[in-house]
């Protein structure tokens, strides 16, 4: 069964700092990764997706993907208190089945 | 606006009781999913479907049945609820047919407590 491992489990960064989150899949058939953000009491909302090797940037958010190691990372620069949330990584394997990691809980302190 | 609507938002039932969670999507998506979310486990896939009448087994199916009656409606059934099924349940829809990498749209969740 495919597994998606996220690290760290939790992270505290100062306002204005950089947050770096990691995600690795155990399934060699994975071809697509997503990052979702879930604020407390809310449903997950898609932040970014990536399927090509390299880097993708959208505003303060940058995603990296290394397909050889099935590793993706999310970097948030100039972190804001509103970025405090649970960040979920999802990987798509066969049969369009998405598997989610357990998440990284980010807290940005002023 | 396209959406995924879940009902009820909250549900309390007794051990051994029957529970039905409902999900309706107006996205015209083919795929629909039921997940449960528990601290430390993220989102775990219970069942999913790629069309009316279709059902696929997820990763944690024990104790759950599901039925997709139309393209819009997907139901999750707990016929003998147990305290271990206390959780936050999310329904989602997607359509990988449109480009092969559609994002998920999640409902607002149903919080179930089995006492």
PDB file of C-alpha atoms in Angstrom, chain B residues 2-99:
ATOM      1  CA  UNK B   2     -19.541  24.410  -8.267  1.00  0.00           C
ATOM      2  CA  UNK B   3     -19.526  22.859  -4.849  1.00  0.00           C
ATOM      3  CA  UNK B   4     -19.544  19.740  -2.708  1.00  0.00           C
ATOM      4  CA  UNK B   5     -22.217  19.735  -0.018  1.00  0.00           C
ATOM      5  CA  UNK B   6     -22.201  17.323   2.885  1.00  0.00           C
ATOM      6  CA  UNK B   7     -24.947  16.579   5.369  1.00  0.00           C
ATOM      7  CA  UNK B   8     -25.346  16.476   8.238  1.00  0.00           C
ATOM      8  CA  UNK B   9     -22.582  18.759   9.587  1.00  0.00           C
ATOM      9  CA  UNK B  10     -22.642  16.979  12.942  1.00  0.00           C
ATOM     10  CA  UNK B  11     -24.041  13.622  14.018  1.00  0.00           C
ATOM     11  CA  UNK B  12     -24.168  11.747  17.290  1.00  0.00           C
ATOM     12  CA  UNK B  13     -25.192   8.101  17.330  1.00  0.00           C
ATOM     13  CA  UNK B  14     -24.995   5.171  19.706  1.00  0.00           C
ATOM     14  CA  UNK B  15     -22.828   2.091  19.300  1.00  0.00           C
ATOM     15  CA  UNK B  16     -24.585  -0.333  16.963  1.00  0.00           C
ATOM     16  CA  UNK B  17     -26.671   2.376  15.340  1.00  0.00           C
ATOM     17  CA  UNK B  18     -27.147   3.086  11.636  1.00  0.00           C
ATOM     18  CA  UNK B  19     -25.747   6.238  10.106  1.00  0.00           C
ATOM     19  CA  UNK B  20     -25.897   7.610   6.579  1.00  0.00           C
ATOM     20  CA  UNK B  21     -23.670  10.475   5.498  1.00  0.00           C
ATOM     21  CA  UNK B  22     -24.675  12.294   2.324  1.00  0.00           C
ATOM     22  CA  UNK B  23     -22.647  14.111  -0.274  1.00  0.00           C
ATOM     23  CA  UNK B  24     -23.782  16.004  -3.356  1.00  0.00           C
ATOM     24  CA  UNK B  25     -21.536  17.673  -5.928  1.00  0.00           C
ATOM     25  CA  UNK B  26     -22.470  20.171  -8.609  1.00  0.00           C
ATOM     26  CA  UNK B  27     -19.060  20.090 -10.308  1.00  0.00           C
ATOM     27  CA  UNK B  28     -20.086  17.568 -12.984  1.00  0.00           C
ATOM     28  CA  UNK B  29     -17.126  15.502 -11.803  1.00  0.00           C
ATOM     29  CA  UNK B  30     -16.938  11.788 -12.441  1.00  0.00           C
ATOM     30  CA  UNK B  31     -14.940  10.849  -9.352  1.00  0.00           C
ATOM     31  CA  UNK B  32     -16.186  11.122  -5.792  1.00  0.00           C
ATOM     32  CA  UNK B  33     -14.416  10.089  -2.606  1.00  0.00           C
ATOM     33  CA  UNK B  34     -15.069   9.528   1.069  1.00  0.00           C
ATOM     34  CA  UNK B  35     -12.230  10.171   3.536  1.00  0.00           C
ATOM     35  CA  UNK B  36     -11.940  10.134   7.277  1.00  0.00           C
ATOM     36  CA  UNK B  37      -9.557  12.461   9.095  1.00  0.00           C
ATOM     37  CA  UNK B  38      -8.035  11.614  12.438  1.00  0.00           C
ATOM     38  CA  UNK B  39      -5.177  13.329  14.230  1.00  0.00           C
ATOM     39  CA  UNK B  40      -1.867  11.793  13.231  1.00  0.00           C
ATOM     40  CA  UNK B  41      -3.307   9.994  10.206  1.00  0.00           C
ATOM     41  CA  UNK B  42      -4.168  12.737   7.773  1.00  0.00           C
ATOM     42  CA  UNK B  43      -6.926  11.869   5.311  1.00  0.00           C
ATOM     43  CA  UNK B  44      -7.573   8.162   4.802  1.00  0.00           C
ATOM     44  CA  UNK B  45      -9.574   6.924   1.830  1.00  0.00           C
ATOM     45  CA  UNK B  46     -12.625   4.828   2.696  1.00  0.00           C
ATOM     46  CA  UNK B  47     -14.379   4.351  -0.673  1.00  0.00           C
ATOM     47  CA  UNK B  48     -14.485   6.082  -4.007  1.00  0.00           C
ATOM     48  CA  UNK B  49     -16.462   5.958  -7.223  1.00  0.00           C
ATOM     49  CA  UNK B  50     -15.948   6.964 -10.825  1.00  0.00           C
ATOM     50  CA  UNK B  51     -19.603   7.107 -11.788  1.00  0.00           C
ATOM     51  CA  UNK B  52     -23.171   6.246 -10.925  1.00  0.00           C
ATOM     52  CA  UNK B  53     -23.427   2.626  -9.802  1.00  0.00           C
ATOM     53  CA  UNK B  54     -19.651   2.233  -9.490  1.00  0.00           C
ATOM     54  CA  UNK B  55     -17.830   1.624  -6.217  1.00  0.00           C
ATOM     55  CA  UNK B  56     -14.129   1.172  -5.514  1.00  0.00           C
ATOM     56  CA  UNK B  57     -12.611   0.027  -2.243  1.00  0.00           C
ATOM     57  CA  UNK B  58     -10.310   2.449  -0.491  1.00  0.00           C
ATOM     58  CA  UNK B  59      -7.625   1.897   2.122  1.00  0.00           C
ATOM     59  CA  UNK B  60      -9.783   1.717   5.271  1.00  0.00           C
ATOM     60  CA  UNK B  61     -13.116   0.195   4.104  1.00  0.00           C
ATOM     61  CA  UNK B  62     -13.933  -2.065   7.062  1.00  0.00           C
ATOM     62  CA  UNK B  63     -17.248  -1.178   8.681  1.00  0.00           C
ATOM     63  CA  UNK B  64     -18.306   1.112   5.840  1.00  0.00           C
ATOM     64  CA  UNK B  65     -20.510   0.730   2.803  1.00  0.00           C
ATOM     65  CA  UNK B  66     -21.003   3.312   0.093  1.00  0.00           C
ATOM     66  CA  UNK B  67     -23.391   3.848  -2.753  1.00  0.00           C
ATOM     67  CA  UNK B  68     -23.263   6.208  -5.738  1.00  0.00           C
ATOM     68  CA  UNK B  69     -26.842   6.653  -6.874  1.00  0.00           C
ATOM     69  CA  UNK B  70     -26.279   9.404  -9.456  1.00  0.00           C
ATOM     70  CA  UNK B  71     -23.331  11.359 -10.773  1.00  0.00           C
ATOM     71  CA  UNK B  72     -24.115  13.978  -8.126  1.00  0.00           C
ATOM     72  CA  UNK B  73     -24.831  11.859  -5.055  1.00  0.00           C
ATOM     73  CA  UNK B  74     -22.518   9.641  -3.014  1.00  0.00           C
ATOM     74  CA  UNK B  75     -23.541   8.138   0.335  1.00  0.00           C
ATOM     75  CA  UNK B  76     -21.510   6.572   3.119  1.00  0.00           C
ATOM     76  CA  UNK B  77     -23.281   4.010   5.307  1.00  0.00           C
ATOM     77  CA  UNK B  78     -22.291   2.809   8.742  1.00  0.00           C
ATOM     78  CA  UNK B  79     -24.643  -0.052   9.551  1.00  0.00           C
ATOM     79  CA  UNK B  80     -23.285  -0.983  12.989  1.00  0.00           C
ATOM     80  CA  UNK B  81     -21.474   2.098  14.172  1.00  0.00           C
ATOM     81  CA  UNK B  82     -18.597   1.666  16.605  1.00  0.00           C
ATOM     82  CA  UNK B  83     -16.714   4.225  18.738  1.00  0.00           C
ATOM     83  CA  UNK B  84     -13.647   3.668  16.499  1.00  0.00           C
ATOM     84  CA  UNK B  85     -15.617   5.335  13.698  1.00  0.00           C
ATOM     85  CA  UNK B  86     -15.790   8.598  15.600  1.00  0.00           C
ATOM     86  CA  UNK B  87     -14.056  10.923  13.187  1.00  0.00           C
ATOM     87  CA  UNK B  88     -14.292  13.858  10.805  1.00  0.00           C
ATOM     88  CA  UNK B  89     -15.530  12.694   7.405  1.00  0.00           C
ATOM     89  CA  UNK B  90     -14.854  14.517   4.168  1.00  0.00           C
ATOM     90  CA  UNK B  91     -16.363  13.978   0.764  1.00  0.00           C
ATOM     91  CA  UNK B  92     -14.502  15.186  -2.315  1.00  0.00           C
ATOM     92  CA  UNK B  93     -14.929  15.218  -6.068  1.00  0.00           C
ATOM     93  CA  UNK B  94     -12.487  15.406  -8.949  1.00  0.00           C
ATOM     94  CA  UNK B  95     -12.343  14.770 -12.646  1.00  0.00           C
ATOM     95  CA  UNK B  96      -8.986  13.403 -13.802  1.00  0.00           C
ATOM     96  CA  UNK B  97     -10.479  12.942 -17.228  1.00  0.00           C
ATOM     97  CA  UNK B  98     -10.176  16.662 -17.847  1.00  0.00           C
ATOM     98  CA  UNK B  99      -6.420  16.807 -18.384  1.00  0.00           C
TER      99      UNK B  99
END
